Tab-separated table of C-alpha atoms in Angstrom:
chain	number	residue	atom	x	y	z
A	1251	MET	CA	81.711	110.723	34.388
A	1252	ALA	CA	84.961	112.138	35.765
A	1253	GLY	CA	86.881	110.279	33.079
A	1254	VAL	CA	84.553	111.530	30.335
A	1255	ARG	CA	84.975	115.119	31.489
A	1256	THR	CA	88.742	114.661	31.470
A	1257	VAL	CA	88.682	113.342	27.893
A	1258	GLY	CA	86.447	116.226	26.794
A	1259	ALA	CA	88.746	118.779	28.378
A	1260	SER	CA	91.757	117.181	26.714
A	1261	GLY	CA	90.046	117.263	23.319
A	1262	LEU	CA	89.347	120.951	23.781
A	1263	LEU	CA	92.982	121.476	24.717
A	1264	LEU	CA	94.096	119.686	21.533
A	1265	ALA	CA	91.813	121.875	19.421
A	1266	ARG	CA	93.281	124.995	20.977
A	1267	HIS	CA	96.790	123.733	20.187
A	1268	ILE	CA	95.811	123.231	16.533
A	1269	VAL	CA	94.375	126.737	16.209
A	1270	SER	CA	97.472	128.218	17.838
A	1271	ALA	CA	99.731	126.290	15.470
A	1272	ILE	CA	97.861	127.548	12.405
A	1273	ARG	CA	98.117	131.141	13.624
A	1274	TRP	CA	101.827	130.626	14.250
A	1275	CYS	CA	102.513	129.016	10.875
A	1276	SER	CA	100.741	131.543	8.642
A	1277	PRO	CA	102.838	134.674	9.382
A	1278	LEU	CA	106.053	132.719	8.916
A	1279	GLY	CA	105.073	131.592	5.449
A	1280	ILE	CA	105.099	127.928	6.362
A	1281	LEU	CA	101.673	127.445	4.792
A	1282	SER	CA	101.805	127.501	1.006
A	1283	LYS	CA	99.225	127.462	-1.769
A	1284	HIS	CA	99.532	123.693	-2.186
A	1285	PRO	CA	97.244	121.666	0.095
A	1286	GLN	CA	99.624	118.675	0.220
A	1287	GLN	CA	102.529	120.819	1.430
A	1288	ASN	CA	100.287	122.456	4.007
A	1289	HIS	CA	99.292	119.035	5.285
A	1290	VAL	CA	102.941	117.971	5.741
A	1291	ALA	CA	103.890	121.230	7.459
A	1292	LEU	CA	100.972	121.107	9.867
A	1293	SER	CA	101.614	117.448	10.618
A	1294	LYS	CA	105.175	118.206	11.699
A	1295	CYS	CA	104.140	121.218	13.779
A	1296	LEU	CA	101.340	119.411	15.589
A	1297	GLN	CA	103.094	116.116	16.222
A	1298	GLN	CA	104.511	117.081	19.611
A	1299	LEU	CA	101.354	118.920	20.623
A	1300	THR	CA	99.234	115.858	19.859
A	1301	LEU	CA	101.494	113.623	21.945
A	1302	THR	CA	101.122	115.976	24.908
A	1303	SER	CA	97.335	116.084	24.671
A	1304	SER	CA	97.084	112.321	24.181
A	1305	ARG	CA	98.719	111.846	27.543
A	1306	HIS	CA	95.845	113.807	29.107
A	1307	ILE	CA	93.307	111.637	27.286
A	1308	THR	CA	95.050	108.420	28.392
A	1309	PHE	CA	95.153	109.668	31.967
A	1310	GLY	CA	91.441	110.453	31.839
A	1311	ARG	CA	90.619	106.934	30.641
A	1312	GLY	CA	92.723	105.473	33.446
A	1313	GLN	CA	90.879	107.601	35.962
A	1314	GLN	CA	87.566	106.384	34.549
A	1315	GLN	CA	88.640	102.747	34.845
A	1316	ARG	CA	89.904	103.165	38.405
A	1317	SER	CA	86.781	105.021	39.500
A	1318	SER	CA	84.576	102.245	38.111
A	1319	VAL	CA	86.218	99.595	40.306
A	1320	ALA	CA	83.916	98.578	43.159
A	1321	THR	CA	85.225	99.734	46.527
A	1322	VAL	CA	84.460	96.456	48.300
A	1323	ASP	CA	82.105	93.577	47.657
A	1324	GLY	CA	79.054	92.847	49.804
A	1325	PRO	CA	80.175	89.748	51.768
A	1326	THR	CA	83.589	91.217	52.624
A	1327	ALA	CA	82.075	94.517	53.711
A	1328	GLY	CA	79.456	92.725	55.774
A	1329	GLU	CA	82.015	90.576	57.566
A	1330	LEU	CA	84.300	93.531	58.211
A	1331	ARG	CA	81.382	95.576	59.500
A	1332	ALA	CA	80.291	92.753	61.795
A	1333	LEU	CA	83.772	92.200	63.258
A	1334	LEU	CA	84.198	95.923	63.918
A	1335	GLN	CA	80.687	96.067	65.382
A	1336	PHE	CA	79.310	98.754	63.079
A	1337	GLY	CA	75.606	98.958	62.328
A	1338	THR	CA	75.745	100.356	58.778
A	1339	ASP	CA	78.100	100.601	55.803
A	1340	ARG	CA	78.184	104.359	56.263
A	1341	GLU	CA	79.663	103.998	59.752
A	1342	LEU	CA	82.278	101.623	58.342
A	1343	ARG	CA	83.236	104.074	55.580
A	1344	GLN	CA	83.499	106.970	58.036
A	1345	PHE	CA	85.755	104.905	60.286
A	1346	TRP	CA	87.899	103.724	57.389
A	1347	ARG	CA	88.742	107.310	56.398
A	1348	ARG	CA	90.811	107.486	59.582
A	1349	THR	CA	93.140	104.799	58.217
A	1350	GLY	CA	94.219	107.101	55.380
A	1351	ALA	CA	93.762	104.382	52.739
A	1352	ARG	CA	91.102	103.563	50.139
A	1353	LEU	CA	88.736	100.758	51.083
A	1354	ASP	CA	88.916	98.231	48.261
A	1355	VAL	CA	88.624	94.450	48.145
A	1356	ALA	CA	92.329	93.785	48.797
A	1357	ARG	CA	92.533	96.135	51.775
A	1358	ALA	CA	89.278	94.819	53.209
A	1359	ALA	CA	90.623	91.252	53.023
A	1360	ASN	CA	93.862	92.353	54.687
A	1361	ALA	CA	91.887	94.147	57.412
A	1362	LEU	CA	89.902	90.976	58.080
A	1363	HIS	CA	93.157	89.056	58.500
A	1364	VAL	CA	94.484	91.669	60.949
A	1365	LEU	CA	91.240	91.650	62.923
A	1366	ARG	CA	91.206	87.883	63.304
A	1367	ALA	CA	94.886	87.779	64.275
A	1368	LEU	CA	94.473	90.483	66.920
A	1369	GLN	CA	91.301	88.954	68.296
A	1370	ALA	CA	93.195	85.689	68.685
A	1371	GLU	CA	95.704	87.603	70.831
A	1372	GLY	CA	92.942	88.958	73.056
A	1373	VAL	CA	92.475	92.409	71.489
A	1374	ALA	CA	88.810	93.437	71.484
A	1375	PRO	CA	87.252	95.235	68.471
A	1376	PRO	CA	86.625	98.481	70.420
A	1377	ALA	CA	90.361	98.625	71.211
A	1378	ILE	CA	91.243	98.087	67.542
A	1379	LYS	CA	88.900	100.905	66.522
A	1380	ARG	CA	90.901	103.264	68.733
A	1381	HIS	CA	93.949	102.574	66.530
A	1382	PRO	CA	92.616	102.292	62.941
A	1383	ALA	CA	96.105	102.345	61.368
A	1384	LEU	CA	96.543	98.753	62.591
A	1385	LEU	CA	94.222	97.566	59.817
A	1386	ASN	CA	96.751	98.666	57.178
A	1387	ILE	CA	99.523	96.359	58.435
A	1388	LYS	CA	100.381	93.769	55.782
A	1389	LYS	CA	100.161	90.067	56.589
A	1390	ALA	CA	103.904	89.372	56.459
A	1391	ARG	CA	104.760	92.364	58.616
A	1392	LEU	CA	101.989	91.545	61.095
A	1393	SER	CA	103.356	88.052	61.630
A	1394	GLU	CA	106.862	89.404	62.272
A	1395	GLN	CA	105.633	92.166	64.584
A	1396	LEU	CA	103.471	89.795	66.621
A	1397	SER	CA	106.414	87.426	67.008
A	1398	SER	CA	108.499	90.259	68.480
A	1399	LEU	CA	105.682	91.615	70.624
A	1400	ARG	CA	105.099	88.248	72.307
A	1401	ARG	CA	108.606	88.471	73.768
A	1402	LEU	CA	107.702	91.548	75.803
A	1403	PRO	CA	106.862	90.915	79.496
A	1404	ALA	CA	103.246	91.977	78.939
A	1405	PRO	CA	100.182	90.511	77.196
A	1406	VAL	CA	99.839	91.384	73.517
A	1407	GLY	CA	96.293	92.565	74.216
A	1408	GLU	CA	97.682	95.406	76.373
A	1409	VAL	CA	100.704	96.545	74.321
A	1410	PHE	CA	99.328	96.006	70.800
A	1411	PRO	CA	99.722	99.731	69.763
A	1412	LEU	CA	103.462	98.980	69.537
A	1413	LEU	CA	102.690	96.934	66.412
A	1414	LEU	CA	102.741	100.249	64.545
A	1415	LEU	CA	106.450	100.727	65.281
A	1416	ARG	CA	109.035	99.916	62.642
A	1417	ALA	CA	110.389	96.386	62.853
A	1418	ASP	CA	113.846	97.545	63.989
A	1419	GLN	CA	112.343	99.812	66.662
A	1420	LEU	CA	110.247	96.991	68.077
A	1421	ARG	CA	113.196	94.584	68.126
A	1422	ALA	CA	115.294	97.187	69.977
A	1423	ALA	CA	112.467	97.668	72.480
A	1424	VAL	CA	112.295	93.921	73.093
A	1425	ARG	CA	116.052	93.738	73.701
A	1426	ALA	CA	115.890	96.683	76.131
A	1427	ALA	CA	112.945	95.122	77.972
A	1428	GLY	CA	114.980	91.955	78.452
A	1429	ARG	CA	117.663	94.008	80.240
A	1430	ASP	CA	115.270	95.952	82.490
A	1431	GLY	CA	114.166	93.608	85.251
A	1432	GLN	CA	114.131	94.429	88.951
A	1433	LEU	CA	117.469	96.288	88.973
A	1434	ALA	CA	116.424	99.140	86.688
A	1435	PHE	CA	112.795	99.352	87.820
A	1436	PRO	CA	112.407	97.847	91.297
A	1437	GLY	CA	108.980	96.367	91.863
A	1438	HIS	CA	108.057	96.401	88.168
A	1439	ARG	CA	108.453	93.846	85.386
A	1440	SER	CA	109.609	96.398	82.793
A	1441	ARG	CA	109.807	100.092	82.007
A	1442	LEU	CA	106.340	99.928	80.498
A	1443	HIS	CA	104.880	98.714	83.785
A	1444	TYR	CA	106.905	101.329	85.697
A	1445	LEU	CA	105.709	104.213	83.507
A	1446	ALA	CA	102.106	103.002	83.551
A	1447	ASP	CA	102.244	102.868	87.353
A	1448	GLN	CA	103.916	106.277	87.774
A	1449	LEU	CA	101.676	108.032	85.236
A	1450	GLN	CA	98.591	106.202	86.522
A	1451	THR	CA	97.382	104.966	83.169
A	1452	GLY	CA	96.848	101.698	81.334
A	1453	LEU	CA	99.436	99.956	79.191
A	1454	GLU	CA	97.437	100.567	76.005
A	1455	THR	CA	97.296	104.335	76.571
A	1456	LEU	CA	100.971	104.389	77.526
A	1457	CYS	CA	102.046	102.438	74.432
A	1458	ALA	CA	100.047	104.773	72.181
A	1459	ALA	CA	101.974	107.718	73.675
A	1460	VAL	CA	105.346	105.952	73.610
A	1461	ARG	CA	104.857	105.122	69.920
A	1462	ARG	CA	105.294	108.844	69.191
A	1463	ASN	CA	108.746	108.761	70.821
A	1464	PRO	CA	110.131	105.199	70.583
A	1465	SER	CA	113.408	106.319	72.180
A	1466	ILE	CA	111.706	105.886	75.557
A	1467	LEU	CA	111.776	102.132	74.945
A	1468	THR	CA	115.583	102.052	74.649
A	1469	PHE	CA	116.834	104.806	76.992
A	1470	PRO	CA	118.764	103.660	80.094
A	1471	GLY	CA	116.443	102.838	82.969
A	1472	SER	CA	118.121	105.394	85.229
A	1473	ARG	CA	117.235	108.202	82.806
A	1474	ILE	CA	113.598	107.098	82.605
A	1475	THR	CA	113.184	107.010	86.382
A	1476	GLU	CA	115.033	110.301	86.958
A	1477	ILE	CA	113.010	112.312	84.435
A	1478	THR	CA	109.712	110.757	85.492
A	1479	ARG	CA	110.243	111.512	89.188
A	1480	LEU	CA	111.563	115.009	88.382
A	1481	MET	CA	108.386	115.959	86.544
A	1482	ILE	CA	105.931	114.327	88.936
A	1483	ASP	CA	107.638	115.755	92.028
A	1484	GLY	CA	107.822	119.129	90.263
A	1485	GLY	CA	104.033	119.285	89.967
A	1486	ILE	CA	103.597	118.568	86.259
A	1487	PRO	CA	100.279	116.753	85.661
A	1488	ARG	CA	100.595	113.132	84.620
A	1489	ASP	CA	98.288	113.508	81.626
A	1490	ALA	CA	100.474	116.385	80.384
A	1491	ILE	CA	103.515	114.090	80.489
A	1492	LEU	CA	101.626	111.514	78.421
A	1493	ASP	CA	100.717	114.176	75.866
A	1494	ASP	CA	104.373	115.252	75.506
A	1495	PRO	CA	106.582	112.129	75.530
A	1496	TYR	CA	109.407	114.027	73.787
A	1497	ILE	CA	110.372	115.518	77.147
A	1498	TYR	CA	112.391	112.351	77.811
A	1499	ASN	CA	114.838	113.370	75.063
A	1500	HIS	CA	115.989	116.577	76.751
A	1501	ASN	CA	118.759	117.563	79.142
A	1502	VAL	CA	117.958	116.658	82.739
A	1503	SER	CA	120.069	119.453	84.250
A	1504	VAL	CA	118.315	122.104	82.155
A	1505	MET	CA	114.916	120.705	83.106
A	1506	ARG	CA	115.835	120.824	86.798
A	1507	GLU	CA	116.919	124.477	86.503
A	1508	ARG	CA	113.726	125.360	84.644
A	1509	LEU	CA	111.587	123.746	87.324
A	1510	GLU	CA	113.301	125.786	90.032
A	1511	TRP	CA	112.715	128.947	87.999
A	1512	VAL	CA	108.999	128.383	87.330
A	1513	HIS	CA	108.450	127.519	90.995
A	1514	ARG	CA	110.108	130.772	92.066
A	1515	VAL	CA	107.753	132.820	89.897
A	1516	GLN	CA	104.797	130.574	90.878
A	1517	LEU	CA	103.913	129.827	87.266
A	1518	ARG	CA	100.727	127.791	86.868
A	1519	PRO	CA	99.726	125.493	85.282
A	1520	LEU	CA	103.001	123.677	84.613
A	1521	ARG	CA	103.536	121.827	81.351
A	1522	PRO	CA	106.452	119.710	80.027
A	1523	TRP	CA	107.096	122.084	77.112
A	1524	MET	CA	108.224	124.719	79.624
A	1525	LEU	CA	111.192	122.514	80.529
A	1526	ARG	CA	112.391	122.069	76.943
A	1527	CYS	CA	111.457	125.230	75.020
A	1528	ALA	CA	113.815	128.071	74.119
A	1529	GLU	CA	114.639	130.311	77.072
A	1530	HIS	CA	113.168	133.457	75.498
A	1531	THR	CA	109.889	131.605	74.874
A	1532	LEU	CA	109.580	130.700	78.538
A	1533	GLN	CA	110.587	134.227	79.565
A	1534	GLU	CA	107.790	135.720	77.446
A	1535	HIS	CA	105.300	133.233	78.878
A	1536	VAL	CA	106.332	134.109	82.438
A	1537	GLU	CA	105.991	137.837	81.734
A	1538	ARG	CA	102.489	137.378	80.341
A	1539	PHE	CA	101.565	135.188	83.306
A	1540	GLN	CA	102.741	137.825	85.779
A	1541	LEU	CA	100.922	140.567	83.870
A	1542	ARG	CA	97.735	138.516	83.951
A	1543	LEU	CA	98.089	138.043	87.705
A	1544	ALA	CA	98.561	141.789	88.156
A	1545	ILE	CA	95.409	142.558	86.151
A	1546	LEU	CA	93.238	140.041	88.000
A	1547	SER	CA	94.786	140.545	91.440
A	1548	GLU	CA	91.840	142.646	92.674
A	1549	HIS	CA	89.110	140.917	90.676
A	1550	GLY	CA	89.611	137.149	90.817
A	1551	ASP	CA	88.451	136.080	87.357
A	1552	GLU	CA	87.616	137.489	83.937
A	1553	VAL	CA	83.857	137.728	84.552
A	1554	THR	CA	84.324	139.770	87.718
A	1555	TYR	CA	86.915	141.947	85.980
A	1556	LEU	CA	84.569	142.728	83.078
A	1557	SER	CA	81.631	143.239	85.409
A	1558	GLU	CA	83.443	145.829	87.518
A	1559	ARG	CA	85.037	147.715	84.622
A	1560	LEU	CA	81.845	147.894	82.564
A	1561	GLY	CA	79.531	148.529	85.493
A	1562	LEU	CA	77.389	145.501	84.653
A	1563	GLY	CA	76.135	142.620	86.757
A	1564	ARG	CA	77.875	139.238	86.647
A	1565	ALA	CA	74.781	137.686	85.107
A	1566	ARG	CA	74.872	140.062	82.132
A	1567	VAL	CA	78.593	139.462	81.582
A	1568	SER	CA	78.119	135.696	81.865
A	1569	ALA	CA	75.467	135.984	79.151
A	1570	PHE	CA	78.265	136.915	76.730
A	1571	ARG	CA	78.934	133.166	76.460
A	1572	GLN	CA	75.565	132.664	74.790
A	1573	ARG	CA	75.648	135.768	72.599
A	1574	HIS	CA	79.275	135.523	71.455
A	1575	PRO	CA	81.227	132.646	73.090
A	1576	PRO	CA	84.740	133.811	72.042
A	1577	ALA	CA	84.281	137.067	73.984
A	1578	LEU	CA	85.102	135.453	77.330
A	1579	ARG	CA	87.926	133.360	75.868
A	1580	VAL	CA	89.974	136.435	74.997
A	1581	SER	CA	93.235	136.834	76.911
A	1582	VAL	CA	92.735	139.116	79.892
A	1583	ILE	CA	95.758	141.140	78.701
A	1584	LYS	CA	94.088	141.886	75.373
A	1585	MET	CA	90.774	142.404	77.154
A	1586	LYS	CA	92.338	145.152	79.279
A	1587	GLU	CA	93.826	146.885	76.217
A	1588	VAL	CA	90.469	146.873	74.418
A	1589	LEU	CA	88.570	148.125	77.462
A	1590	ASP	CA	91.091	150.915	78.015
A	1591	VAL	CA	90.525	152.158	74.460
A	1592	LEU	CA	86.731	151.824	74.558
A	1593	LEU	CA	86.328	153.592	77.897
A	1594	ALA	CA	88.798	156.327	76.905
A	1595	TYR	CA	86.567	157.214	73.942
A	1596	GLY	CA	83.459	157.401	76.112
A	1597	ILE	CA	81.907	154.093	75.089
A	1598	SER	CA	79.606	152.783	77.813
A	1599	GLY	CA	79.274	149.327	79.286
A	1600	GLU	CA	75.761	149.066	77.855
A	1601	GLN	CA	77.141	149.482	74.342
A	1602	VAL	CA	79.715	146.742	74.969
A	1603	ALA	CA	76.985	144.481	76.357
A	1604	ASP	CA	74.988	145.094	73.170
A	1605	GLN	CA	77.951	143.994	70.991
A	1606	PRO	CA	80.267	141.804	73.151
A	1607	ARG	CA	82.185	140.651	70.085
A	1608	ILE	CA	83.987	144.008	70.149
A	1609	LEU	CA	86.235	142.395	72.799
A	1610	CYS	CA	87.659	140.102	70.103
A	1611	TYR	CA	88.930	142.958	67.920
A	1612	SER	CA	92.393	144.461	68.234
A	1613	ALA	CA	92.886	147.566	70.355
A	1614	ARG	CA	94.854	149.213	67.527
A	1615	ARG	CA	92.008	148.762	65.051
A	1616	ILE	CA	89.435	150.105	67.512
A	1617	ARG	CA	91.626	153.122	68.336
A	1618	GLU	CA	92.160	153.985	64.664
A	1619	ARG	CA	88.450	153.810	63.885
A	1620	CYS	CA	87.487	155.839	66.950
A	1621	GLU	CA	89.988	158.509	65.877
A	1622	ARG	CA	88.509	158.632	62.385
A	1623	LEU	CA	85.000	158.926	63.773
A	1624	ARG	CA	86.027	161.655	66.224
A	1625	ALA	CA	87.866	163.609	63.502
A	1626	ALA	CA	84.727	163.482	61.341
A	1627	GLY	CA	82.572	164.635	64.250
A	1628	LEU	CA	80.588	161.396	64.257
A	1629	ARG	CA	79.307	159.412	67.183
A	1630	PRO	CA	77.719	156.114	66.096
A	1631	ALA	CA	74.768	154.836	68.075
A	1632	SER	CA	76.100	151.266	68.003
A	1633	LEU	CA	79.484	149.550	68.284
A	1634	LEU	CA	78.481	147.627	65.189
A	1635	VAL	CA	80.236	150.341	63.201
A	1636	LEU	CA	83.585	149.441	64.792
A	1637	CYS	CA	83.043	145.769	63.907
A	1638	LYS	CA	82.634	146.349	60.186
A	1639	THR	CA	85.062	145.005	57.620
A	1640	PRO	CA	87.589	147.590	56.337
A	1641	LYS	CA	85.703	148.039	53.064
A	1642	ASP	CA	82.324	148.429	54.770
A	1643	PHE	CA	83.762	150.846	57.321
A	1644	ASP	CA	85.181	153.022	54.532
A	1645	ARG	CA	81.793	153.011	52.810
A	1646	TYR	CA	80.118	153.973	56.071
A	1647	MET	CA	82.540	156.860	56.598
A	1648	ALA	CA	82.054	158.077	53.032
A	1649	ALA	CA	78.268	158.013	53.395
A	1650	ALA	CA	78.262	159.527	56.888
A	1651	THR	CA	80.620	162.408	56.181
A	1652	GLY	CA	78.545	163.354	53.155
A	1653	ALA	CA	75.612	164.275	55.425
A	1654	GLU	CA	75.832	167.658	57.137
A	1655	GLY	CA	74.957	168.410	60.735
A	1656	LEU	CA	74.759	164.808	61.969
A	1657	ALA	CA	76.042	164.268	65.484
A	1658	THR	CA	74.688	160.732	65.826
A	1659	VAL	CA	74.707	158.537	62.731
A	1660	PRO	CA	72.409	155.482	62.542
A	1661	ASP	CA	73.897	152.306	61.112
A	1662	THR	CA	71.442	151.856	58.260
A	1663	ALA	CA	73.404	149.046	56.613
A	1664	SER	CA	73.244	146.996	59.782
A	1665	ALA	CA	69.526	147.596	60.115
A	1666	ALA	CA	69.158	145.969	56.720
A	1667	GLY	CA	70.708	142.784	58.080
A	1668	GLU	CA	74.306	143.192	56.891
A	1669	ARG	CA	76.813	140.655	58.268
A	1670	THR	CA	80.373	141.633	59.132
A	1671	ALA	CA	83.577	139.676	59.634
A	1672	GLY	CA	83.979	137.841	62.940
A	1673	ASP	CA	80.258	137.943	63.794
A	1674	ALA	CA	78.728	135.057	65.705
A	1675	SER	CA	75.708	136.794	67.257
A	1676	PRO	CA	72.394	138.181	65.975
A	1677	ARG	CA	72.522	141.692	64.602
A	1678	THR	CA	71.037	144.497	66.679
A	1679	PRO	CA	69.842	147.520	64.682
A	1680	ALA	CA	71.530	150.745	65.716
């Protein structure tokens, strides 16, 4: 049907071209009183237009033919589903989307070949499903990659994610592994075993991380050990190092200076990006960290801080997580700015508890709206007014200022069930 719609659209486009050509020809006097001459003139004018539209029609037919090709036949799909241990075809299709390729007969056959080859090397189907891109490796490349991988001092079933490296990268890694030995990594067979031991993870997880930065496989052993010990001894979590393997590409002296700096200011938690980012980025992060500490120094955590400033119990503040979960995920720095504005304009803790999502709005926006309400002599009964979209707030102000002698204005639009931007909680009538 997609192809038919494309052809129909192209035919309509061609008709529009013809009408446009006739309108263009008539004022210029190209059309004469003789039908034969008109036919020749129009034929010349429409020749190029017809060629353009015919390309659209041809493309539509091609789309129709490609869409009619069966994705994969029954026996192949059944065998692939069985090897990958899926219960239904739907589960197989959902998994295959992660490969980034279309599941057709040729790709399914290639995936079966990859599965059998990896299972022969001791790779279990659940491990293959964790790395779906493996199923797109072509037969010739797979044979070459497996030949190189077998030369590593580790079972193929543990380092198989490295099959996704380019052929030249894997060959360079094999050559570097042959030079490692006991001298570069005492007590370990290779750098892979050393890193897996230091980062306390398995070889499969390590290889999946190293694949994002293959330079780790060819760096001098002294650099690998120095950076690894520097980060671990500096208090950087091991899982954070695995998530950021690019840290091994950066200057060791700079990283050492950064570690001394963040320890002096007692920055927590530590992450590898802090050792390699621009200096001004780290400076801003440190300033925000110190400001956060200053705000929470007398309160402990965000819930206690909100509870004491709003005059509410901890249980009521904790209930914000159910009513509007993002409210307690707001930065404590922004939270303080918003509370300062709300309390300065006489808004009570009960009103905030009624609409906790107000904590997610900017202090500047709240201040501007409170000023407009104060200038108009209005005092809304609900914070729902401050949460309105700009257009709805303008409408509210126009309607409210048109009524005389109102000190407290009910939010009639909200009572009717109106939804506003950023809302994730049930509406409460004002």
